[in-house]
Amino acid sequence: MKAQLLTGIRQMQLCEVATARIKEPTDVLLRLEWIGVCGSDMHYYETGRIGSQVVKYPFIVGHECSATVIDFGHEVSGLQKGDQVAVEPAISCSQCDQCRAGRPHTCRHLRFLGCPGQVEGCLSEFMVVPAACCFPTYGQITLQQAVLCEPFAIGVYAVERSGLQQGQSAAILGAGPIGLSCLAAARAEQAGGIFVTEKIDARLAAAARAGADWAANPENEDVVAQMRQRQADGFDIAFECAGQQETLDQAIEVLKPGGKLMIIGIPREERISFNPDLIRRKEITLINVRRQNHCTRKAMDLIAQHRVDLDDMITHTFSFAATREAFDLVAGYRDGVIKALIRVNA
Ligand SMILES: [Zn+2]
Ligand SMILES: [Zn+2]
């Protein structure tokens, strides 16, 4: 089978590799259909690492995908050959304290598709994953929408974990795919007053189309002053989706006393900091979001029931052979890209 291999910093090659095979009775053989390019893939593509996770070349990245079931082991139930599925990229052990406590996303033996040292990613024609990672679409969402379920589930989880109640206000800092996913999920929960900041105008426009009550570019205006003016009491919840010190600081500034800061963005710096006077006086709750937990089916249902519309997020599509062009586009934030998808099975 063919796969796209990372072979160095900003280097990728379409190669012939050994075809994926079923090994365990709970395994499912998938033919990849569509693959999404994620910001975290960019960390590996451009710097060869995220924190302590360092790529050993050659390596296959990619974790957002939809696929068709080709075959499965004898212990698999609930799937048929030919089923279209959204793929949950986290493979947990189901045995450790975290899994038993209902936290498979922080499993002690977690393997995540396309994470160095864990398991290879999905940028290939075929792939084998445990049946627990396969979520049939039942024909209710498209294969492209099924790819978006992975980033969208993170927004669904962040909103769920924030405890957002109907009518509560939200500030979203950063309107890439994850920020837009938080926006869609917060709207589905009927948040009252969702303000968005973002430095790329095409993404701001997408946030406005997706129903943000106010959206502005911090390069053009003092967004903190503007948000304070419009929301004098401050916000109930801030979703930091940019991974920048600047946006973390802005989030603290615009939160109301007792507000919650959801930390979702992945900073490139080794440390982030907070003004202790501000977070202490306001008694801000800091909540980290590690990907998502048990939100894939909810994400799919929200799309299937038309309670969210994420199609606008897909700005570019590429052939499998042109994967590197897709990566360069996303790495350069060029041409108003929000989510680039790769068609594997053309
Ligand atoms: Zn992702
Ligand atoms: Zn576990």
mmCIF file of C-alpha atoms and ligand atoms in Angstrom:
data_model
loop_
_atom_site.group_PDB
_atom_site.id
_atom_site.type_symbol
_atom_site.label_atom_id
_atom_site.label_comp_id
_atom_site.label_asym_id
_atom_site.label_seq_id
_atom_site.Cartn_x
_atom_site.Cartn_y
_atom_site.Cartn_z
ATOM 1 C CA MET A 1 0.000 0.000 0.000
ATOM 2 C CA LYS A 2 1.015 3.590 -0.406
ATOM 3 C CA ALA A 3 1.707 5.892 2.535
ATOM 4 C CA GLN A 4 2.950 9.433 2.990
ATOM 5 C CA LEU A 5 6.116 9.265 5.100
ATOM 6 C CA LEU A 6 7.673 12.131 7.005
ATOM 7 C CA THR A 7 11.367 11.783 6.192
ATOM 8 C CA GLY A 8 12.765 14.966 7.777
ATOM 9 C CA ILE A 9 11.855 18.500 8.760
ATOM 10 C CA ARG A 10 9.357 19.684 6.116
ATOM 11 C CA GLN A 11 10.051 16.559 4.085
ATOM 12 C CA MET A 12 7.423 14.081 3.008
ATOM 13 C CA GLN A 13 7.456 11.249 0.461
ATOM 14 C CA LEU A 14 4.826 9.016 -1.060
ATOM 15 C CA CYS A 15 6.227 5.493 -0.573
ATOM 16 C CA GLU A 16 5.252 1.849 -0.889
ATOM 17 C CA VAL A 17 5.066 0.238 2.583
ATOM 18 C CA ALA A 18 3.913 -3.128 3.972
ATOM 19 C CA THR A 19 0.119 -3.428 3.782
ATOM 20 C CA ALA A 20 -1.706 -3.133 7.121
ATOM 21 C CA ARG A 21 -2.954 -6.510 8.410
ATOM 22 C CA ILE A 22 -5.347 -7.630 11.119
ATOM 23 C CA LYS A 23 -3.437 -9.111 14.095
ATOM 24 C CA GLU A 24 -5.850 -9.063 17.051
ATOM 25 C CA PRO A 25 -9.378 -10.527 17.066
ATOM 26 C CA THR A 26 -10.710 -7.041 17.891
ATOM 27 C CA ASP A 27 -8.878 -5.362 14.970
ATOM 28 C CA VAL A 28 -10.580 -3.682 12.028
ATOM 29 C CA LEU A 29 -8.963 -3.176 8.621
ATOM 30 C CA LEU A 30 -9.946 0.195 7.172
ATOM 31 C CA ARG A 31 -9.529 1.762 3.763
ATOM 32 C CA LEU A 32 -8.892 5.464 4.320
ATOM 33 C CA GLU A 33 -11.283 7.849 2.587
ATOM 34 C CA TRP A 34 -10.585 11.420 3.740
ATOM 35 C CA ILE A 35 -7.865 12.744 6.044
ATOM 36 C CA GLY A 36 -7.741 16.120 7.794
ATOM 37 C CA VAL A 37 -4.564 18.107 8.281
ATOM 38 C CA CYS A 38 -4.310 19.220 11.910
ATOM 39 C CA GLY A 39 -2.282 21.942 13.622
ATOM 40 C CA SER A 40 -0.591 19.273 15.733
ATOM 41 C CA ASP A 41 0.623 17.555 12.523
ATOM 42 C CA MET A 42 2.306 20.884 11.760
ATOM 43 C CA HIS A 43 4.366 20.709 14.958
ATOM 44 C CA TYR A 44 5.796 17.372 13.730
ATOM 45 C CA TYR A 45 6.161 18.553 10.130
ATOM 46 C CA GLU A 46 7.913 21.821 10.947
ATOM 47 C CA THR A 47 9.860 21.022 14.112
ATOM 48 C CA GLY A 48 9.846 17.205 14.320
ATOM 49 C CA ARG A 49 8.342 17.224 17.799
ATOM 50 C CA ILE A 50 5.707 18.266 20.298
ATOM 51 C CA GLY A 51 7.459 18.712 23.637
ATOM 52 C CA SER A 52 9.081 15.419 24.588
ATOM 53 C CA GLN A 53 7.495 13.517 21.673
ATOM 54 C CA VAL A 54 10.163 13.487 18.979
ATOM 55 C CA VAL A 55 9.732 12.003 15.489
ATOM 56 C CA LYS A 56 12.061 9.166 14.419
ATOM 57 C CA TYR A 57 12.142 9.144 10.616
ATOM 58 C CA PRO A 58 10.557 7.781 8.564
ATOM 59 C CA PHE A 59 7.176 8.155 10.251
ATOM 60 C CA ILE A 60 3.518 8.404 9.199
ATOM 61 C CA VAL A 61 1.540 11.226 10.845
ATOM 62 C CA GLY A 62 -2.167 12.061 10.648
ATOM 63 C CA HIS A 63 -5.035 11.317 13.029
ATOM 64 C CA GLU A 64 -8.186 12.906 11.580
ATOM 65 C CA CYS A 65 -9.859 10.547 9.151
ATOM 66 C CA SER A 66 -12.891 8.787 7.804
ATOM 67 C CA ALA A 67 -12.719 5.289 6.371
ATOM 68 C CA THR A 68 -14.567 2.252 5.027
ATOM 69 C CA VAL A 69 -14.539 -1.074 6.867
ATOM 70 C CA ILE A 70 -12.827 -3.720 4.703
ATOM 71 C CA ASP A 71 -12.436 -6.601 7.159
ATOM 72 C CA PHE A 72 -12.309 -7.354 10.896
ATOM 73 C CA GLY A 73 -11.264 -9.947 13.461
ATOM 74 C CA HIS A 74 -13.646 -12.606 14.837
ATOM 75 C CA GLU A 75 -14.386 -10.797 18.116
ATOM 76 C CA VAL A 76 -15.678 -7.642 16.413
ATOM 77 C CA SER A 77 -19.423 -7.020 16.603
ATOM 78 C CA GLY A 78 -21.593 -4.130 15.473
ATOM 79 C CA LEU A 79 -19.642 -3.439 12.285
ATOM 80 C CA GLN A 80 -20.271 -4.626 8.726
ATOM 81 C CA LYS A 81 -17.933 -4.732 5.751
ATOM 82 C CA GLY A 82 -18.532 -1.563 3.753
ATOM 83 C CA ASP A 83 -19.562 0.527 6.785
ATOM 84 C CA GLN A 84 -18.366 4.111 6.657
ATOM 85 C CA VAL A 85 -16.815 5.203 9.925
ATOM 86 C CA ALA A 86 -15.388 8.204 11.733
ATOM 87 C CA VAL A 87 -12.173 7.146 13.471
ATOM 88 C CA GLU A 88 -11.355 7.958 17.090
ATOM 89 C CA PRO A 89 -7.546 8.266 17.006
ATOM 90 C CA ALA A 90 -6.917 7.470 20.688
ATOM 91 C CA ILE A 91 -6.272 3.805 21.481
ATOM 92 C CA SER A 92 -6.581 3.123 25.213
ATOM 93 C CA CYS A 93 -5.806 -0.041 27.201
ATOM 94 C CA SER A 94 -9.153 -0.363 29.052
ATOM 95 C CA GLN A 95 -7.242 -1.847 32.043
ATOM 96 C CA CYS A 96 -5.387 0.961 33.847
ATOM 97 C CA ASP A 97 -6.683 3.193 36.644
ATOM 98 C CA GLN A 98 -7.476 6.005 34.182
ATOM 99 C CA CYS A 99 -9.431 3.771 31.819
ATOM 100 C CA ARG A 100 -11.298 2.199 34.728
ATOM 101 C CA ALA A 101 -12.080 5.693 36.061
ATOM 102 C CA GLY A 102 -13.693 6.609 32.736
ATOM 103 C CA ARG A 103 -10.707 8.650 31.527
ATOM 104 C CA PRO A 104 -9.381 6.667 28.548
ATOM 105 C CA HIS A 105 -8.016 9.894 27.058
ATOM 106 C CA THR A 106 -5.379 9.971 29.822
ATOM 107 C CA CYS A 107 -4.825 6.204 29.702
ATOM 108 C CA ARG A 108 -1.426 5.206 31.132
ATOM 109 C CA HIS A 109 -0.733 3.237 27.944
ATOM 110 C CA LEU A 110 -2.439 5.557 25.495
ATOM 111 C CA ARG A 111 -1.453 5.265 21.858
ATOM 112 C CA PHE A 112 -2.599 8.011 19.563
ATOM 113 C CA LEU A 113 -2.527 7.771 15.765
ATOM 114 C CA GLY A 114 0.428 9.643 14.319
ATOM 115 C CA CYS A 115 2.119 10.313 17.668
ATOM 116 C CA PRO A 116 5.853 9.539 17.626
ATOM 117 C CA GLY A 117 6.734 6.449 19.644
ATOM 118 C CA GLN A 118 3.067 5.409 19.911
ATOM 119 C CA VAL A 119 1.513 4.290 16.659
ATOM 120 C CA GLU A 120 1.779 5.398 13.043
ATOM 121 C CA GLY A 121 -0.799 7.779 11.684
ATOM 122 C CA CYS A 122 -3.452 7.509 9.021
ATOM 123 C CA LEU A 123 -1.741 9.042 5.972
ATOM 124 C CA SER A 124 -1.890 5.732 4.110
ATOM 125 C CA GLU A 125 -4.285 3.741 1.937
ATOM 126 C CA PHE A 126 -5.123 1.200 4.646
ATOM 127 C CA MET A 127 -4.870 1.083 8.416
ATOM 128 C CA VAL A 128 -5.715 -1.301 11.254
ATOM 129 C CA VAL A 129 -7.313 0.006 14.456
ATOM 130 C CA PRO A 130 -9.249 -1.613 17.327
ATOM 131 C CA ALA A 131 -13.008 -1.800 16.737
ATOM 132 C CA ALA A 132 -13.509 0.584 19.688
ATOM 133 C CA CYS A 133 -12.033 3.362 17.516
ATOM 134 C CA CYS A 134 -14.624 2.934 14.743
ATOM 135 C CA PHE A 135 -17.837 4.968 14.859
ATOM 136 C CA PRO A 136 -20.248 4.090 12.016
ATOM 137 C CA THR A 137 -21.859 7.085 10.328
ATOM 138 C CA TYR A 138 -25.072 5.117 9.551
ATOM 139 C CA GLY A 139 -25.194 7.267 6.421
ATOM 140 C CA GLN A 140 -26.264 10.246 8.542
ATOM 141 C CA ILE A 141 -23.163 12.355 7.916
ATOM 142 C CA THR A 142 -20.803 12.545 4.941
ATOM 143 C CA LEU A 143 -17.278 11.150 4.882
ATOM 144 C CA GLN A 144 -15.933 14.720 4.953
ATOM 145 C CA GLN A 145 -18.079 15.559 7.979
ATOM 146 C CA ALA A 146 -16.854 12.355 9.632
ATOM 147 C CA VAL A 147 -13.286 13.698 9.437
ATOM 148 C CA LEU A 148 -14.357 16.894 11.206
ATOM 149 C CA CYS A 149 -15.735 14.849 14.113
ATOM 150 C CA GLU A 150 -12.235 14.510 15.586
ATOM 151 C CA PRO A 151 -11.493 18.245 16.005
ATOM 152 C CA PHE A 152 -15.167 19.001 16.662
ATOM 153 C CA ALA A 153 -15.307 16.438 19.493
ATOM 154 C CA ILE A 154 -12.586 18.487 21.211
ATOM 155 C CA GLY A 155 -14.829 21.563 21.088
ATOM 156 C CA VAL A 156 -17.779 19.528 22.337
ATOM 157 C CA TYR A 157 -15.661 18.190 25.187
ATOM 158 C CA ALA A 158 -14.236 21.630 26.085
ATOM 159 C CA VAL A 159 -17.741 23.079 26.297
ATOM 160 C CA GLU A 160 -19.000 20.087 28.279
ATOM 161 C CA ARG A 161 -16.035 20.322 30.669
ATOM 162 C CA SER A 162 -16.573 24.083 31.093
ATOM 163 C CA GLY A 163 -20.066 23.395 32.461
ATOM 164 C CA LEU A 164 -21.420 26.144 30.195
ATOM 165 C CA GLN A 165 -25.073 26.831 30.994
ATOM 166 C CA GLN A 166 -27.642 28.236 28.606
ATOM 167 C CA GLY A 167 -27.270 32.021 28.447
ATOM 168 C CA GLN A 168 -23.706 32.141 29.788
ATOM 169 C CA SER A 169 -21.213 34.281 27.897
ATOM 170 C CA ALA A 170 -18.095 32.924 26.243
ATOM 171 C CA ALA A 171 -14.918 34.454 24.848
ATOM 172 C CA ILE A 172 -13.084 32.322 22.294
ATOM 173 C CA LEU A 173 -9.482 33.316 21.612
ATOM 174 C CA GLY A 174 -8.283 31.821 18.352
ATOM 175 C CA ALA A 175 -10.653 30.753 15.566
ATOM 176 C CA GLY A 176 -8.803 27.910 13.890
ATOM 177 C CA PRO A 177 -10.613 24.553 13.603
ATOM 178 C CA ILE A 178 -10.592 24.055 17.389
ATOM 179 C CA GLY A 179 -11.814 27.593 18.189
ATOM 180 C CA LEU A 180 -14.551 27.251 15.563
ATOM 181 C CA SER A 181 -15.446 23.850 17.052
ATOM 182 C CA CYS A 182 -15.810 25.462 20.495
ATOM 183 C CA LEU A 183 -17.964 28.156 18.909
ATOM 184 C CA ALA A 184 -20.253 25.609 17.248
ATOM 185 C CA ALA A 185 -20.518 23.516 20.421
ATOM 186 C CA ALA A 186 -21.174 26.595 22.608
ATOM 187 C CA ARG A 187 -23.914 27.758 20.235
ATOM 188 C CA ALA A 188 -25.489 24.297 20.324
ATOM 189 C CA GLU A 189 -25.631 24.688 24.125
ATOM 190 C CA GLN A 190 -27.256 28.101 23.651
ATOM 191 C CA ALA A 191 -24.503 30.235 25.100
ATOM 192 C CA GLY A 192 -25.526 33.887 25.324
ATOM 193 C CA GLY A 193 -22.959 36.221 23.815
ATOM 194 C CA ILE A 194 -20.018 34.530 22.127
ATOM 195 C CA PHE A 195 -17.076 36.828 21.352
ATOM 196 C CA VAL A 196 -14.213 35.664 19.153
ATOM 197 C CA THR A 197 -10.723 37.064 18.557
ATOM 198 C CA GLU A 198 -8.392 35.883 15.802
ATOM 199 C CA LYS A 199 -5.457 37.318 13.855
ATOM 200 C CA ILE A 200 -6.337 35.799 10.468
ATOM 201 C CA ASP A 201 -9.194 37.659 8.779
ATOM 202 C CA ALA A 202 -10.488 34.638 6.821
ATOM 203 C CA ARG A 203 -10.957 32.797 10.121
ATOM 204 C CA LEU A 204 -12.643 35.805 11.704
ATOM 205 C CA ALA A 205 -15.055 35.882 8.797
ATOM 206 C CA ALA A 206 -15.749 32.169 9.310
ATOM 207 C CA ALA A 207 -16.446 32.834 13.018
ATOM 208 C CA ALA A 208 -18.889 35.607 12.090
ATOM 209 C CA ARG A 209 -20.650 33.332 9.578
ATOM 210 C CA ALA A 210 -20.785 30.606 12.224
ATOM 211 C CA GLY A 211 -22.754 32.902 14.512
ATOM 212 C CA ALA A 212 -20.247 34.705 16.740
ATOM 213 C CA ASP A 213 -21.945 37.716 18.323
ATOM 214 C CA TRP A 214 -18.779 39.766 17.953
ATOM 215 C CA ALA A 215 -15.491 38.963 16.222
ATOM 216 C CA ALA A 216 -12.366 41.097 15.972
ATOM 217 C CA ASN A 217 -8.718 41.024 15.013
ATOM 218 C CA PRO A 218 -6.297 41.924 17.855
ATOM 219 C CA GLU A 219 -3.852 43.301 15.272
ATOM 220 C CA ASN A 220 -6.363 45.983 14.313
ATOM 221 C CA GLU A 221 -7.906 46.876 17.637
ATOM 222 C CA ASP A 222 -7.560 46.641 21.395
ATOM 223 C CA VAL A 223 -9.746 43.564 21.768
ATOM 224 C CA VAL A 224 -9.545 43.529 25.570
ATOM 225 C CA ALA A 225 -10.833 47.117 25.796
ATOM 226 C CA GLN A 226 -13.530 46.382 23.211
ATOM 227 C CA MET A 227 -14.696 43.238 24.975
ATOM 228 C CA ARG A 228 -14.769 45.012 28.332
ATOM 229 C CA GLN A 229 -16.839 47.787 26.852
ATOM 230 C CA ARG A 230 -19.358 45.412 25.319
ATOM 231 C CA GLN A 231 -19.469 42.875 28.153
ATOM 232 C CA ALA A 232 -18.931 45.076 31.209
ATOM 233 C CA ASP A 233 -19.252 42.300 33.809
ATOM 234 C CA GLY A 234 -16.793 40.074 31.959
ATOM 235 C CA PHE A 235 -17.239 36.603 30.511
ATOM 236 C CA ASP A 236 -18.330 33.443 32.287
ATOM 237 C CA ILE A 237 -15.967 31.247 30.301
ATOM 238 C CA ALA A 238 -12.937 31.838 28.086
ATOM 239 C CA PHE A 239 -11.757 29.202 25.604
ATOM 240 C CA GLU A 240 -8.081 29.751 24.804
ATOM 241 C CA CYS A 241 -7.512 28.043 21.451
ATOM 242 C CA ALA A 242 -4.418 29.827 20.141
ATOM 243 C CA GLY A 243 -1.724 28.459 22.467
ATOM 244 C CA GLN A 244 -0.179 31.904 22.942
ATOM 245 C CA GLN A 245 0.888 33.712 26.112
ATOM 246 C CA GLU A 246 -0.794 36.823 24.747
ATOM 247 C CA THR A 247 -4.192 35.154 24.395
ATOM 248 C CA LEU A 248 -3.900 33.481 27.807
ATOM 249 C CA ASP A 249 -3.329 36.938 29.304
ATOM 250 C CA GLN A 250 -6.242 38.425 27.359
ATOM 251 C CA ALA A 251 -8.510 35.599 28.516
ATOM 252 C CA ILE A 252 -7.700 36.318 32.168
ATOM 253 C CA GLU A 253 -8.337 40.033 31.575
ATOM 254 C CA VAL A 254 -11.807 39.564 30.096
ATOM 255 C CA LEU A 255 -13.098 36.844 32.459
ATOM 256 C CA LYS A 256 -15.487 37.843 35.223
ATOM 257 C CA PRO A 257 -14.664 37.000 38.870
ATOM 258 C CA GLY A 258 -15.340 33.307 39.332
ATOM 259 C CA GLY A 259 -14.891 32.723 35.603
ATOM 260 C CA LYS A 260 -13.299 29.666 34.030
ATOM 261 C CA LEU A 261 -10.347 29.572 31.672
ATOM 262 C CA MET A 262 -10.372 26.538 29.394
ATOM 263 C CA ILE A 263 -6.813 25.934 28.170
ATOM 264 C CA ILE A 264 -7.056 24.127 24.834
ATOM 265 C CA GLY A 265 -4.349 25.578 22.544
ATOM 266 C CA ILE A 266 -0.932 23.878 22.471
ATOM 267 C CA PRO A 267 1.794 26.463 23.223
ATOM 268 C CA ARG A 268 5.089 26.092 21.367
ATOM 269 C CA GLU A 269 6.928 27.596 24.355
ATOM 270 C CA GLU A 270 8.042 25.318 27.183
ATOM 271 C CA ARG A 271 6.287 27.450 29.807
ATOM 272 C CA ILE A 272 3.232 29.648 30.113
ATOM 273 C CA SER A 273 2.609 32.114 32.932
ATOM 274 C CA PHE A 274 -0.197 33.969 34.655
ATOM 275 C CA ASN A 275 -0.462 37.230 36.525
ATOM 276 C CA PRO A 276 -1.064 35.844 40.041
ATOM 277 C CA ASP A 277 -2.717 39.048 41.176
ATOM 278 C CA LEU A 278 -5.360 38.832 38.456
ATOM 279 C CA ILE A 279 -6.137 35.114 38.611
ATOM 280 C CA ARG A 280 -6.196 35.211 42.441
ATOM 281 C CA ARG A 281 -8.344 38.306 42.871
ATOM 282 C CA LYS A 282 -10.860 37.057 40.342
ATOM 283 C CA GLU A 283 -10.564 33.491 41.668
ATOM 284 C CA ILE A 284 -10.290 32.164 38.131
ATOM 285 C CA THR A 285 -10.577 28.405 37.632
ATOM 286 C CA LEU A 286 -7.987 27.039 35.192
ATOM 287 C CA ILE A 287 -9.117 23.916 33.350
ATOM 288 C CA ASN A 288 -6.864 22.032 30.963
ATOM 289 C CA VAL A 289 -8.387 20.184 28.047
ATOM 290 C CA ARG A 290 -6.551 17.097 26.846
ATOM 291 C CA ARG A 291 -8.089 16.249 23.474
ATOM 292 C CA GLN A 292 -11.516 14.806 24.311
ATOM 293 C CA ASN A 293 -13.262 12.088 26.257
ATOM 294 C CA HIS A 294 -16.350 10.166 25.072
ATOM 295 C CA CYS A 295 -17.524 13.009 22.808
ATOM 296 C CA THR A 296 -17.176 11.459 19.338
ATOM 297 C CA ARG A 297 -20.737 10.133 19.121
ATOM 298 C CA LYS A 298 -22.175 13.376 20.507
ATOM 299 C CA ALA A 299 -20.173 15.328 17.904
ATOM 300 C CA MET A 300 -21.540 13.080 15.143
ATOM 301 C CA ASP A 301 -25.105 13.447 16.429
ATOM 302 C CA LEU A 302 -24.891 17.246 16.564
ATOM 303 C CA ILE A 303 -23.825 17.258 12.904
ATOM 304 C CA ALA A 304 -26.419 14.653 11.857
ATOM 305 C CA GLN A 305 -29.212 16.606 13.597
ATOM 306 C CA HIS A 306 -28.096 19.839 11.883
ATOM 307 C CA ARG A 307 -27.593 21.477 15.264
ATOM 308 C CA VAL A 308 -24.185 22.568 14.002
ATOM 309 C CA ASP A 309 -22.912 23.217 10.492
ATOM 310 C CA LEU A 310 -19.180 22.730 10.118
ATOM 311 C CA ASP A 311 -18.960 22.385 6.323
ATOM 312 C CA ASP A 312 -17.754 25.989 6.039
ATOM 313 C CA MET A 313 -14.612 24.919 7.907
ATOM 314 C CA ILE A 314 -13.423 22.827 4.950
ATOM 315 C CA THR A 315 -11.629 25.400 2.806
ATOM 316 C CA HIS A 316 -9.323 23.190 0.709
ATOM 317 C CA THR A 317 -9.145 19.640 -0.634
ATOM 318 C CA PHE A 318 -6.111 17.828 -2.044
ATOM 319 C CA SER A 319 -5.360 14.507 -3.697
ATOM 320 C CA PHE A 320 -3.372 11.954 -1.700
ATOM 321 C CA ALA A 321 -0.367 12.554 -3.971
ATOM 322 C CA ALA A 322 -0.511 16.273 -3.089
ATOM 323 C CA THR A 323 -0.394 15.754 0.700
ATOM 324 C CA ARG A 324 2.811 17.744 1.005
ATOM 325 C CA GLU A 325 1.171 20.749 -0.681
ATOM 326 C CA ALA A 326 -1.647 20.499 1.868
ATOM 327 C CA PHE A 327 0.895 20.486 4.701
ATOM 328 C CA ASP A 328 2.767 23.485 3.268
ATOM 329 C CA LEU A 329 -0.497 25.387 2.892
ATOM 330 C CA VAL A 330 -1.521 24.722 6.489
ATOM 331 C CA ALA A 331 1.995 25.377 7.831
ATOM 332 C CA GLY A 332 2.017 28.771 6.114
ATOM 333 C CA TYR A 333 -1.576 29.647 7.122
ATOM 334 C CA ARG A 334 -1.907 30.572 3.439
ATOM 335 C CA ASP A 335 -4.928 31.286 1.267
ATOM 336 C CA GLY A 336 -7.379 31.581 4.171
ATOM 337 C CA VAL A 337 -6.988 27.901 5.040
ATOM 338 C CA ILE A 338 -9.012 26.620 7.964
ATOM 339 C CA LYS A 339 -9.256 22.861 7.412
ATOM 340 C CA ALA A 340 -7.534 21.160 4.493
ATOM 341 C CA LEU A 341 -8.752 17.650 3.652
ATOM 342 C CA ILE A 342 -6.943 14.989 1.664
ATOM 343 C CA ARG A 343 -8.883 12.545 -0.518
ATOM 344 C CA VAL A 344 -7.164 9.182 -0.200
ATOM 345 C CA ASN A 345 -9.574 6.923 -2.045
ATOM 346 C CA ALA A 346 -10.261 8.892 -5.233
HETATM 347 ZN ZN ZN B 1 -6.348 16.990 15.255
HETATM 348 ZN ZN ZN B 2 -5.665 2.596 30.105
#
